[in-house]
GROMACS .gro file of C-alpha atoms in nm:
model
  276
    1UNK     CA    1  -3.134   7.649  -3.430
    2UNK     CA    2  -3.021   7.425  -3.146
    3UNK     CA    3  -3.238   7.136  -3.048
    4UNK     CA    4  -3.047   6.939  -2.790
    5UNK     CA    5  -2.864   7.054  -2.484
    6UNK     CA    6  -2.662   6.790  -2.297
    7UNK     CA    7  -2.458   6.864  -1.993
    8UNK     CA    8  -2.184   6.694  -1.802
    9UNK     CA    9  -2.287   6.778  -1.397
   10UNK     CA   10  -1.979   6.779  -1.150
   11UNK     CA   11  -1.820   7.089  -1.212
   12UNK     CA   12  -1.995   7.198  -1.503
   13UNK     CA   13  -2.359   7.203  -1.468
   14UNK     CA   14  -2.321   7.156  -1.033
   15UNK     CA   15  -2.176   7.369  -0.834
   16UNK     CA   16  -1.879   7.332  -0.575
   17UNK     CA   17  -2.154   7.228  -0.311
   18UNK     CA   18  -2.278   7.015  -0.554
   19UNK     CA   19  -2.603   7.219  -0.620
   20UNK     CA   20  -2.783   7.329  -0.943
   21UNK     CA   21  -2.763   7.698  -0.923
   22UNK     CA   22  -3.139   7.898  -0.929
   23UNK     CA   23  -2.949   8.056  -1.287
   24UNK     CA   24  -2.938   7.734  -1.395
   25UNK     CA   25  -3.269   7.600  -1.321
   26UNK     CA   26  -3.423   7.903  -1.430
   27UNK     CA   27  -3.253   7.897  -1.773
   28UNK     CA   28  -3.334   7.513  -1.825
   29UNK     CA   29  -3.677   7.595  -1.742
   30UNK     CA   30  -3.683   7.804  -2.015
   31UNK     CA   31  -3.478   7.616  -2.292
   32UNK     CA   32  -3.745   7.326  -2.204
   33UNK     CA   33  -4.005   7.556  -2.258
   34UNK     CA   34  -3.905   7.672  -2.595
   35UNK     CA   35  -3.896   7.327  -2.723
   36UNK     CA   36  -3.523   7.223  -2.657
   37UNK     CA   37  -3.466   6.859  -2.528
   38UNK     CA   38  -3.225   6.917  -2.247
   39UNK     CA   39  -3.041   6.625  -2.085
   40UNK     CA   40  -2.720   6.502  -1.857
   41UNK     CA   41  -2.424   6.382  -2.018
   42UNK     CA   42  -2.210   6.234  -1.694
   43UNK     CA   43  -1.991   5.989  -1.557
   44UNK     CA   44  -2.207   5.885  -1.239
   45UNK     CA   45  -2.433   5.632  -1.220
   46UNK     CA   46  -2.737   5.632  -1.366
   47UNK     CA   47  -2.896   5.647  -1.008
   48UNK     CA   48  -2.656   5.925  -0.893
   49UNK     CA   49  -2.787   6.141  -1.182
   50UNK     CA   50  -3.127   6.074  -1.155
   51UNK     CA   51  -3.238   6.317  -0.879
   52UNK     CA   52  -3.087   6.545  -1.067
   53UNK     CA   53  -3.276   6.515  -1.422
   54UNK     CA   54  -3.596   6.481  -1.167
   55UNK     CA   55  -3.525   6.845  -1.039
   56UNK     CA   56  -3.489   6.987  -1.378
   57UNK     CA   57  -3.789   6.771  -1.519
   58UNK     CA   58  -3.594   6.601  -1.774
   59UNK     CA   59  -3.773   6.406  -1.993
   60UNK     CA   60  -3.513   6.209  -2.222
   61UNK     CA   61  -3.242   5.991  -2.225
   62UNK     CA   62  -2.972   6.060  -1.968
   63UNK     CA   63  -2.622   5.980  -2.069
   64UNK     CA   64  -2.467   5.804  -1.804
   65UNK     CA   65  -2.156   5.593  -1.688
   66UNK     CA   66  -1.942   5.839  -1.980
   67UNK     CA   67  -2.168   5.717  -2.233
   68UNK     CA   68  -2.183   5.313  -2.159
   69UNK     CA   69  -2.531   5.338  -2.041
   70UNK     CA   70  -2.835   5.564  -2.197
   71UNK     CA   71  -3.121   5.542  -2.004
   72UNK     CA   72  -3.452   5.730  -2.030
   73UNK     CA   73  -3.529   5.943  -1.693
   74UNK     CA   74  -3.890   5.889  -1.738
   75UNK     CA   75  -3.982   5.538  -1.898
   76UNK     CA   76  -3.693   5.345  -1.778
   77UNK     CA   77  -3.618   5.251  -2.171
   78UNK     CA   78  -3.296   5.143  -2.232
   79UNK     CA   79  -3.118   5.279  -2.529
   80UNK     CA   80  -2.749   5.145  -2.497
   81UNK     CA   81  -2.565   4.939  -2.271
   82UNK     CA   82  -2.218   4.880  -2.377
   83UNK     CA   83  -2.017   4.767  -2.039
   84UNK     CA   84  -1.683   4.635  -2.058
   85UNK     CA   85  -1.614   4.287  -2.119
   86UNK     CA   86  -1.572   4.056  -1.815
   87UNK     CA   87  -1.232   3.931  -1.924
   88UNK     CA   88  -1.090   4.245  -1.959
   89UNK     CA   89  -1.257   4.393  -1.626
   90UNK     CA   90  -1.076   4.135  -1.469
   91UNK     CA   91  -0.722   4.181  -1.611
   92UNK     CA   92  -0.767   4.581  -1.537
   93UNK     CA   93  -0.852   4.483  -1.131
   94UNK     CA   94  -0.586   4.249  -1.137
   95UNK     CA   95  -0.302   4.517  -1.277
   96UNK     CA   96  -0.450   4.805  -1.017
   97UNK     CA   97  -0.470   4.607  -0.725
   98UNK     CA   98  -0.117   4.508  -0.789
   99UNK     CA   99  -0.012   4.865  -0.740
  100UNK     CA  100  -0.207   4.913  -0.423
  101UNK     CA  101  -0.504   5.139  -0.574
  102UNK     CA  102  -0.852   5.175  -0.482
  103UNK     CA  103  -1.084   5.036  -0.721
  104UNK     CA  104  -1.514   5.086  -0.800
  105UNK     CA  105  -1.673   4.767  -0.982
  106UNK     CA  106  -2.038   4.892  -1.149
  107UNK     CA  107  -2.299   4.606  -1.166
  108UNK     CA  108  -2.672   4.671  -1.243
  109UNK     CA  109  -2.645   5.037  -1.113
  110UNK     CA  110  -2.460   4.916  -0.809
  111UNK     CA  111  -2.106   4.992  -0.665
  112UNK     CA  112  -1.888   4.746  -0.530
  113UNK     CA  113  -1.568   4.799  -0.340
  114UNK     CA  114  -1.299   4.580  -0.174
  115UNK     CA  115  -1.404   4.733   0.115
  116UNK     CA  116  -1.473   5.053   0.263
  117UNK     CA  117  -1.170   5.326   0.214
  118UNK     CA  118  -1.115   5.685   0.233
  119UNK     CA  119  -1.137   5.695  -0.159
  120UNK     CA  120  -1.483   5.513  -0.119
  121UNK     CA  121  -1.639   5.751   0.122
  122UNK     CA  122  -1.490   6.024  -0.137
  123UNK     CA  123  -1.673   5.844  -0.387
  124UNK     CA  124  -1.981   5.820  -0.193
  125UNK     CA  125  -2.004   6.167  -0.103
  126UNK     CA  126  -1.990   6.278  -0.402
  127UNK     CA  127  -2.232   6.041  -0.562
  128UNK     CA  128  -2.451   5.990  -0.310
  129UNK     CA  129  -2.409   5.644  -0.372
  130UNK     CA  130  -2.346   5.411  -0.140
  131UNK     CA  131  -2.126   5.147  -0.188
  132UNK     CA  132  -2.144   4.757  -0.134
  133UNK     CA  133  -1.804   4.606   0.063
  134UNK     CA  134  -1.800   4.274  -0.072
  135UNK     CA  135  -1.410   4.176  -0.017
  136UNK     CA  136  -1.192   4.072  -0.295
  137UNK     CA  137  -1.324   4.155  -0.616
  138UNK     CA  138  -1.217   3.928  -0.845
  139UNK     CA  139  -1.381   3.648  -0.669
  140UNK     CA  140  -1.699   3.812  -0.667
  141UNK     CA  141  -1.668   3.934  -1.031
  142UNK     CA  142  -1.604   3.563  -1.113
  143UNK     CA  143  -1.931   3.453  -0.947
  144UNK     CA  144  -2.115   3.715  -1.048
  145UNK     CA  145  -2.041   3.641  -1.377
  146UNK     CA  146  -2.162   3.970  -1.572
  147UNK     CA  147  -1.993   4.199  -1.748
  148UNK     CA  148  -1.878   4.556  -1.546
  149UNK     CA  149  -2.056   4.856  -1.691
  150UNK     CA  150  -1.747   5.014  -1.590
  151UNK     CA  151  -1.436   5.049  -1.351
  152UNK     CA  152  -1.299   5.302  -1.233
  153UNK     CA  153  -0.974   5.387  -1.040
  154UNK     CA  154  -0.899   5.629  -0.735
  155UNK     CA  155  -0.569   5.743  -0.713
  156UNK     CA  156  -0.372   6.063  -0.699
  157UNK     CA  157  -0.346   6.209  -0.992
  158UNK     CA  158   0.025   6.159  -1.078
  159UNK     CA  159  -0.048   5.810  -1.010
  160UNK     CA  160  -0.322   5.806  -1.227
  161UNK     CA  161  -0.138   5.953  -1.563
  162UNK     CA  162   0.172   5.697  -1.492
  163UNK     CA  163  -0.115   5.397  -1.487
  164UNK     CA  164  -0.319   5.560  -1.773
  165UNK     CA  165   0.029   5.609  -1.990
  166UNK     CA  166   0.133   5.232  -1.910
  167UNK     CA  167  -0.225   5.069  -1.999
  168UNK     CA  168  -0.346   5.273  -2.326
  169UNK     CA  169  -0.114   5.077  -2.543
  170UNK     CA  170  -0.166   4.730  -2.361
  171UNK     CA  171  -0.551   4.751  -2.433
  172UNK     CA  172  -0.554   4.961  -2.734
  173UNK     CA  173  -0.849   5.012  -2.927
  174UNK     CA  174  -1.014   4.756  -2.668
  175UNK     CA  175  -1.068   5.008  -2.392
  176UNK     CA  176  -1.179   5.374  -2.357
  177UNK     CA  177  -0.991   5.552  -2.078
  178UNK     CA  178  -1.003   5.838  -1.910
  179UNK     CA  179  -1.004   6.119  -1.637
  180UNK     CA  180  -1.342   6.263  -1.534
  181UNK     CA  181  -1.158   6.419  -1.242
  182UNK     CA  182  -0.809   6.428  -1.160
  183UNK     CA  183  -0.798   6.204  -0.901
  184UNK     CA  184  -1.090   5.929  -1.116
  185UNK     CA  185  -0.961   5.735  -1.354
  186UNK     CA  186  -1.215   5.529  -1.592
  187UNK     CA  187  -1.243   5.240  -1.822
  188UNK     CA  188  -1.534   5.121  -1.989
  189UNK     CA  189  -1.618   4.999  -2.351
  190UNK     CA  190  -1.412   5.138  -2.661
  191UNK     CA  191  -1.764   5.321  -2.765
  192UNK     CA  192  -1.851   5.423  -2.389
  193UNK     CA  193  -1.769   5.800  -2.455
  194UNK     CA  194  -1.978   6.079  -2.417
  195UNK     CA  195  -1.943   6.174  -2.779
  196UNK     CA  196  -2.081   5.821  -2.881
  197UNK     CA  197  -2.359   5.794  -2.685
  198UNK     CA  198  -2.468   6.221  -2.739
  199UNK     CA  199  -2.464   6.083  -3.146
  200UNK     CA  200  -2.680   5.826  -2.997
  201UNK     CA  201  -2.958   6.016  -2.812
  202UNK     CA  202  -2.983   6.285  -3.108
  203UNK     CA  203  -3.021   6.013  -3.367
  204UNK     CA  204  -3.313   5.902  -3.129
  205UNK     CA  205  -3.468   6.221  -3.177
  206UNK     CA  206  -3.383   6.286  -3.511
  207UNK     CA  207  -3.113   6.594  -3.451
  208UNK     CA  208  -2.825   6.674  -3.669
  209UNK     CA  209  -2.465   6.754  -3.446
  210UNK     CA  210  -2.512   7.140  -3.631
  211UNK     CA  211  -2.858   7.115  -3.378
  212UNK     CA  212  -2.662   7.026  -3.034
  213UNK     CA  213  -2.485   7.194  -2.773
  214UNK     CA  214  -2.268   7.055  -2.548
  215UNK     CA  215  -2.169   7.105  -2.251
  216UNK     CA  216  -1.861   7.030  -2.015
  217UNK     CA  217  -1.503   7.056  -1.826
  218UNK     CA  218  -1.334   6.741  -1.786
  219UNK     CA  219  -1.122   6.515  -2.028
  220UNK     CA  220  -1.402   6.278  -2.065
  221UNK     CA  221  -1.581   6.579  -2.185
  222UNK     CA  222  -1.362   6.605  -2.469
  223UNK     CA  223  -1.534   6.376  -2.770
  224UNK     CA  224  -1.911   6.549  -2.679
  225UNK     CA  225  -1.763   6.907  -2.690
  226UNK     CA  226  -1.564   6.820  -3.050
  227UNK     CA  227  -1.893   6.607  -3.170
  228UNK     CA  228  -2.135   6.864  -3.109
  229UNK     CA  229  -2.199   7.145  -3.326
  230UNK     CA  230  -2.184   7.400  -3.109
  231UNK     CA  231  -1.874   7.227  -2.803
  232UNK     CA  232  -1.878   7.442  -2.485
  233UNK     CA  233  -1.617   7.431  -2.233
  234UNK     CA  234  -1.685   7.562  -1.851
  235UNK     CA  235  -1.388   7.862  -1.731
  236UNK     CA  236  -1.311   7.603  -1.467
  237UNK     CA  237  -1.205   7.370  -1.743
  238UNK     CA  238  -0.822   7.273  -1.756
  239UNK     CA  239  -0.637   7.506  -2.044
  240UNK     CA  240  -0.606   7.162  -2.296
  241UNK     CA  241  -1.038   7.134  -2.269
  242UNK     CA  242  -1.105   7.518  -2.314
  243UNK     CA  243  -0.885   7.531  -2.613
  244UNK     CA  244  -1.061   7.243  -2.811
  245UNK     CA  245  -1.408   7.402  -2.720
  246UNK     CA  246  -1.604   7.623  -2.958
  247UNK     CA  247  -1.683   7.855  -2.679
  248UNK     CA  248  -1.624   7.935  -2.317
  249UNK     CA  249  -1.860   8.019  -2.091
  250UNK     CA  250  -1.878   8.131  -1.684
  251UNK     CA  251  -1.757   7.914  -1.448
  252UNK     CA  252  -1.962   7.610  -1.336
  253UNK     CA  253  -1.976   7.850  -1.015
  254UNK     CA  254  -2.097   8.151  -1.192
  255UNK     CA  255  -2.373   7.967  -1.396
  256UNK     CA  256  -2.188   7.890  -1.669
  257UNK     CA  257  -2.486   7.682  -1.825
  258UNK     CA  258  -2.738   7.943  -1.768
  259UNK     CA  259  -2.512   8.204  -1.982
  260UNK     CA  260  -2.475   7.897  -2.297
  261UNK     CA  261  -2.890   7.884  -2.307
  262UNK     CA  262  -2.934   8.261  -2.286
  263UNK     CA  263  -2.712   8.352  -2.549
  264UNK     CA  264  -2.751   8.022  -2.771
  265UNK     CA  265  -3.095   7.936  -2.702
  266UNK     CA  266  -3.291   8.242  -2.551
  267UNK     CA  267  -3.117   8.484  -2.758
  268UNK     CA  268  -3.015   8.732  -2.535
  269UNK     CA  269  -2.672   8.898  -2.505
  270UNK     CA  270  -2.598   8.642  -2.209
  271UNK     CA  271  -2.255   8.680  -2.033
  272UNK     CA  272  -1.973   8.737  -2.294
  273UNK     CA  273  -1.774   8.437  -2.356
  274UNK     CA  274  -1.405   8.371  -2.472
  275UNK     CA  275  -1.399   8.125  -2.794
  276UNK     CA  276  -1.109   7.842  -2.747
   0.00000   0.00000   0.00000
Protein backbone atom coordinates (compact mmCIF):
# COMPACT_ATOMS: atom_id res chain seq x y z
CA UNK A 1 0.00 0.00 0.00
CA UNK A 2 1.44 3.38 -0.92
CA UNK A 3 1.49 6.08 1.67
CA UNK A 4 3.37 8.99 0.19
CA UNK A 5 3.04 10.63 -3.17
CA UNK A 6 5.64 13.29 -4.03
CA UNK A 7 5.72 15.10 -7.29
CA UNK A 8 8.21 17.18 -9.17
CA UNK A 9 5.77 20.25 -10.86
CA UNK A 10 7.23 21.82 -14.18
CA UNK A 11 6.53 19.40 -16.66
CA UNK A 12 5.42 16.66 -14.65
CA UNK A 13 2.72 17.48 -12.33
CA UNK A 14 2.04 21.29 -14.42
CA UNK A 15 1.11 21.58 -17.51
CA UNK A 16 2.70 23.47 -20.61
CA UNK A 17 0.68 26.64 -19.41
CA UNK A 18 1.88 25.95 -16.24
CA UNK A 19 -1.55 24.81 -14.78
CA UNK A 20 -2.60 21.81 -12.59
CA UNK A 21 -4.90 19.97 -14.82
CA UNK A 22 -8.84 19.42 -13.28
CA UNK A 23 -7.49 15.32 -13.74
CA UNK A 24 -5.02 16.13 -11.55
CA UNK A 25 -6.70 17.97 -8.89
CA UNK A 26 -9.43 15.68 -8.95
CA UNK A 27 -7.21 12.60 -8.45
CA UNK A 28 -5.14 14.36 -5.56
CA UNK A 29 -8.34 15.13 -4.04
CA UNK A 30 -8.95 11.75 -3.82
CA UNK A 31 -5.48 10.14 -2.89
CA UNK A 32 -5.75 12.84 0.11
CA UNK A 33 -8.92 11.55 0.91
CA UNK A 34 -8.00 7.99 1.21
CA UNK A 35 -5.34 8.76 3.63
CA UNK A 36 -2.21 9.30 1.29
CA UNK A 37 0.17 12.24 2.26
CA UNK A 38 0.69 13.88 -1.06
CA UNK A 39 3.41 16.51 -1.53
CA UNK A 40 5.82 18.57 -4.17
CA UNK A 41 9.16 17.43 -4.79
CA UNK A 42 10.69 20.58 -7.02
CA UNK A 43 13.43 22.70 -7.86
CA UNK A 44 11.66 26.22 -7.32
CA UNK A 45 11.65 28.09 -4.48
CA UNK A 46 9.91 27.34 -1.68
CA UNK A 47 7.66 30.48 -2.38
CA UNK A 48 7.24 29.57 -6.10
CA UNK A 49 5.74 26.21 -4.98
CA UNK A 50 3.69 27.32 -2.39
CA UNK A 51 0.54 28.48 -4.26
CA UNK A 52 0.68 25.46 -5.65
CA UNK A 53 0.55 22.96 -2.48
CA UNK A 54 -2.21 25.75 -1.30
CA UNK A 55 -4.44 24.75 -4.38
CA UNK A 56 -4.13 21.13 -3.78
CA UNK A 57 -4.44 21.57 0.14
CA UNK A 58 -1.24 20.07 0.93
CA UNK A 59 -0.61 19.57 4.28
CA UNK A 60 3.17 18.33 4.65
CA UNK A 61 6.49 19.06 3.97
CA UNK A 62 7.22 20.41 0.50
CA UNK A 63 10.50 19.46 -1.00
CA UNK A 64 11.97 22.37 -2.39
CA UNK A 65 15.20 23.99 -3.95
CA UNK A 66 15.96 19.92 -5.37
CA UNK A 67 15.88 18.82 -1.93
CA UNK A 68 18.18 21.62 0.01
CA UNK A 69 15.21 23.00 1.71
CA UNK A 70 12.06 20.97 3.33
CA UNK A 71 9.62 23.12 4.51
CA UNK A 72 6.14 22.40 5.90
CA UNK A 73 3.25 24.17 3.66
CA UNK A 74 1.18 24.65 6.67
CA UNK A 75 3.26 25.34 9.97
CA UNK A 76 6.20 26.93 8.45
CA UNK A 77 8.47 24.06 10.32
CA UNK A 78 11.62 23.64 8.97
CA UNK A 79 12.85 20.17 8.43
CA UNK A 80 16.23 20.59 6.45
CA UNK A 81 18.21 23.29 5.21
CA UNK A 82 21.36 22.20 3.64
CA UNK A 83 22.53 25.29 1.24
CA UNK A 84 25.80 25.33 -0.26
CA UNK A 85 28.72 26.59 1.45
CA UNK A 86 29.63 30.28 0.96
CA UNK A 87 33.15 29.54 -0.20
CA UNK A 88 32.23 27.34 -2.71
CA UNK A 89 29.13 29.56 -3.95
CA UNK A 90 31.63 31.98 -4.55
CA UNK A 91 34.24 30.01 -6.58
CA UNK A 92 31.12 28.54 -8.79
CA UNK A 93 29.99 32.56 -9.60
CA UNK A 94 33.39 33.36 -10.15
CA UNK A 95 34.07 30.33 -12.89
CA UNK A 96 30.42 31.16 -14.68
CA UNK A 97 30.72 34.68 -14.86
CA UNK A 98 34.04 34.15 -16.45
CA UNK A 99 32.32 32.47 -19.35
CA UNK A 100 29.73 35.14 -19.78
CA UNK A 101 26.60 33.14 -18.23
CA UNK A 102 23.65 34.24 -16.46
CA UNK A 103 23.59 33.36 -12.96
CA UNK A 104 20.46 33.09 -9.88
CA UNK A 105 21.92 33.54 -6.18
CA UNK A 106 19.01 32.04 -3.54
CA UNK A 107 19.07 33.84 -0.11
CA UNK A 108 16.23 33.42 2.49
CA UNK A 109 13.68 32.49 -0.30
CA UNK A 110 14.90 35.38 -2.38
CA UNK A 111 16.50 35.63 -5.92
CA UNK A 112 19.24 37.73 -6.75
CA UNK A 113 20.60 38.54 -10.15
CA UNK A 114 23.45 40.67 -11.62
CA UNK A 115 20.89 42.42 -13.11
CA UNK A 116 17.90 42.03 -15.07
CA UNK A 117 18.42 39.70 -18.41
CA UNK A 118 16.44 37.84 -20.83
CA UNK A 119 17.33 34.57 -18.86
CA UNK A 120 15.95 36.40 -15.67
CA UNK A 121 12.62 37.36 -17.04
CA UNK A 122 12.65 33.53 -18.31
CA UNK A 123 13.25 32.69 -14.86
CA UNK A 124 10.67 34.90 -13.54
CA UNK A 125 8.00 33.82 -15.69
CA UNK A 126 8.24 30.72 -14.96
CA UNK A 127 8.52 31.05 -11.24
CA UNK A 128 6.59 33.74 -10.65
CA UNK A 129 9.30 35.02 -8.76
CA UNK A 130 10.58 38.10 -9.05
CA UNK A 131 13.99 38.79 -8.91
CA UNK A 132 16.22 41.35 -6.93
CA UNK A 133 19.03 43.28 -9.40
CA UNK A 134 21.59 43.93 -6.98
CA UNK A 135 24.82 44.31 -9.41
CA UNK A 136 27.84 42.23 -9.02
CA UNK A 137 27.29 39.32 -7.03
CA UNK A 138 30.18 38.48 -5.44
CA UNK A 139 30.32 41.70 -3.63
CA UNK A 140 27.01 41.32 -2.34
CA UNK A 141 27.49 37.59 -1.47
CA UNK A 142 30.57 38.81 0.49
CA UNK A 143 28.50 41.27 2.56
CA UNK A 144 25.79 39.31 2.88
CA UNK A 145 27.74 36.87 4.35
CA UNK A 146 25.32 33.67 4.34
CA UNK A 147 25.54 30.72 2.77
CA UNK A 148 23.46 30.31 -0.92
CA UNK A 149 20.68 27.76 -0.63
CA UNK A 150 21.55 27.28 -4.10
CA UNK A 151 22.83 28.60 -7.59
CA UNK A 152 21.83 28.01 -10.47
CA UNK A 153 23.02 28.66 -14.09
CA UNK A 154 21.10 29.78 -17.38
CA UNK A 155 22.64 28.84 -20.39
CA UNK A 156 21.91 26.94 -23.56
CA UNK A 157 22.00 23.68 -23.12
CA UNK A 158 25.19 22.67 -25.00
CA UNK A 159 26.74 25.22 -22.93
CA UNK A 160 25.45 23.85 -19.98
CA UNK A 161 26.76 20.00 -20.44
CA UNK A 162 30.41 21.49 -21.54
CA UNK A 163 30.31 23.58 -17.95
CA UNK A 164 28.63 20.65 -16.05
CA UNK A 165 31.40 18.04 -17.69
CA UNK A 166 34.34 20.58 -16.75
CA UNK A 167 33.12 21.25 -12.96
CA UNK A 168 31.89 17.64 -11.67
CA UNK A 169 35.42 16.53 -11.17
CA UNK A 170 36.78 19.98 -9.80
CA UNK A 171 34.13 19.87 -6.91
CA UNK A 172 33.61 16.24 -6.59
CA UNK A 173 31.75 14.82 -3.90
CA UNK A 174 31.49 18.60 -2.61
CA UNK A 175 28.70 19.62 -4.93
CA UNK A 176 25.43 18.11 -6.31
CA UNK A 177 24.81 19.18 -9.91
CA UNK A 178 22.40 19.06 -12.18
CA UNK A 179 19.78 19.82 -15.00
CA UNK A 180 16.17 20.42 -13.94
CA UNK A 181 15.63 21.73 -17.46
CA UNK A 182 17.80 21.82 -20.31
CA UNK A 183 18.57 25.16 -20.41
CA UNK A 184 18.91 25.29 -15.87
CA UNK A 185 21.76 24.16 -14.58
CA UNK A 186 21.98 23.68 -10.57
CA UNK A 187 24.32 23.37 -7.70
CA UNK A 188 23.51 23.07 -4.24
CA UNK A 189 24.75 20.85 -1.27
CA UNK A 190 26.20 17.22 -1.97
CA UNK A 191 22.82 15.91 -0.03
CA UNK A 192 20.47 18.61 -1.78
CA UNK A 193 18.79 15.92 -4.08
CA UNK A 194 15.41 15.06 -4.33
CA UNK A 195 16.08 11.49 -3.35
CA UNK A 196 17.69 12.75 0.00
CA UNK A 197 15.33 14.95 1.13
CA UNK A 198 11.95 12.38 -0.17
CA UNK A 199 14.05 9.73 2.50
CA UNK A 200 13.76 12.68 4.67
CA UNK A 201 10.03 13.62 4.67
CA UNK A 202 8.97 9.76 4.81
CA UNK A 203 11.20 9.13 7.78
CA UNK A 204 9.17 12.15 9.27
CA UNK A 205 6.16 10.28 8.83
CA UNK A 206 7.29 7.02 9.50
CA UNK A 207 7.04 5.45 5.68
CA UNK A 208 9.18 2.77 4.29
CA UNK A 209 10.56 3.65 0.30
CA UNK A 210 8.27 0.11 -0.59
CA UNK A 211 5.25 2.88 0.74
CA UNK A 212 6.23 5.91 -1.78
CA UNK A 213 5.65 6.90 -5.16
CA UNK A 214 7.43 9.18 -6.99
CA UNK A 215 6.95 11.22 -9.36
CA UNK A 216 8.93 13.11 -12.21
CA UNK A 217 10.75 13.99 -15.73
CA UNK A 218 13.86 15.75 -15.38
CA UNK A 219 17.52 14.63 -14.47
CA UNK A 220 17.18 16.02 -11.07
CA UNK A 221 14.31 13.69 -10.89
CA UNK A 222 16.51 10.86 -11.19
CA UNK A 223 17.64 9.86 -7.32
CA UNK A 224 13.59 10.26 -6.09
CA UNK A 225 12.36 8.02 -9.00
CA UNK A 226 15.36 5.19 -8.18
CA UNK A 227 14.76 5.84 -4.17
CA UNK A 228 11.21 5.34 -4.19
CA UNK A 229 9.56 2.13 -4.23
CA UNK A 230 7.40 2.54 -6.75
CA UNK A 231 9.83 5.53 -9.42
CA UNK A 232 7.49 7.03 -12.08
CA UNK A 233 8.68 8.78 -15.03
CA UNK A 234 6.26 11.35 -17.10
CA UNK A 235 6.07 10.28 -21.34
CA UNK A 236 7.53 13.74 -21.74
CA UNK A 237 10.58 12.54 -19.88
CA UNK A 238 13.95 12.36 -21.94
CA UNK A 239 14.58 8.44 -23.11
CA UNK A 240 17.74 8.14 -20.25
CA UNK A 241 14.80 9.18 -17.25
CA UNK A 242 11.97 6.85 -18.65
CA UNK A 243 14.31 3.96 -18.81
CA UNK A 244 15.49 4.13 -15.09
CA UNK A 245 11.75 4.57 -13.99
CA UNK A 246 9.62 1.71 -12.69
CA UNK A 247 6.76 2.90 -14.74
CA UNK A 248 5.62 5.39 -17.31
CA UNK A 249 2.76 7.17 -17.21
CA UNK A 250 0.73 9.97 -19.64
CA UNK A 251 2.32 12.92 -20.44
CA UNK A 252 2.51 15.78 -17.90
CA UNK A 253 -0.06 17.19 -20.65
CA UNK A 254 -2.36 14.28 -20.59
CA UNK A 255 -2.53 14.01 -16.71
CA UNK A 256 0.06 11.87 -16.27
CA UNK A 257 -0.25 12.15 -12.33
CA UNK A 258 -3.89 11.61 -12.28
CA UNK A 259 -3.36 8.09 -14.23
CA UNK A 260 -0.21 7.06 -11.32
CA UNK A 261 -3.02 7.68 -8.34
CA UNK A 262 -5.83 5.90 -10.17
CA UNK A 263 -4.10 2.89 -10.94
CA UNK A 264 -1.60 2.88 -7.82
CA UNK A 265 -3.68 4.44 -5.31
CA UNK A 266 -7.47 4.35 -6.33
CA UNK A 267 -7.21 1.07 -7.86
CA UNK A 268 -8.74 1.43 -10.98
CA UNK A 269 -7.47 0.27 -14.39
CA UNK A 270 -6.14 3.98 -14.92
CA UNK A 271 -4.47 4.71 -18.35
CA UNK A 272 -2.10 1.81 -19.35
CA UNK A 273 1.43 2.60 -18.81
CA UNK A 274 4.79 1.42 -20.45
CA UNK A 275 7.35 0.06 -17.62
CA UNK A 276 11.09 1.52 -18.31
Amino acid sequence: MYRLLAMDLDDTLLDKSLRIGEDNLRALALARRAGVVVTLATGRMYCSALPYARQLEIDAPLITYEGALIKHAVSGEVLLHRPVPLPWALDIVARVQARGYHINIYLDDCLYVERHTEESRLYQSISRVQARAVGPLIPFMKEAGKDPTKVLVIAGEEKLDELAAELKPLYGSDLHITKSKPYFLEFSHPQATKGHALAVVAAYYGFEPAEVIAVGDSYNDLEMIEWAGLGVAVANAPPQIRARADFVTASHDNGGVARVVEKFILGGAGEDGAHG
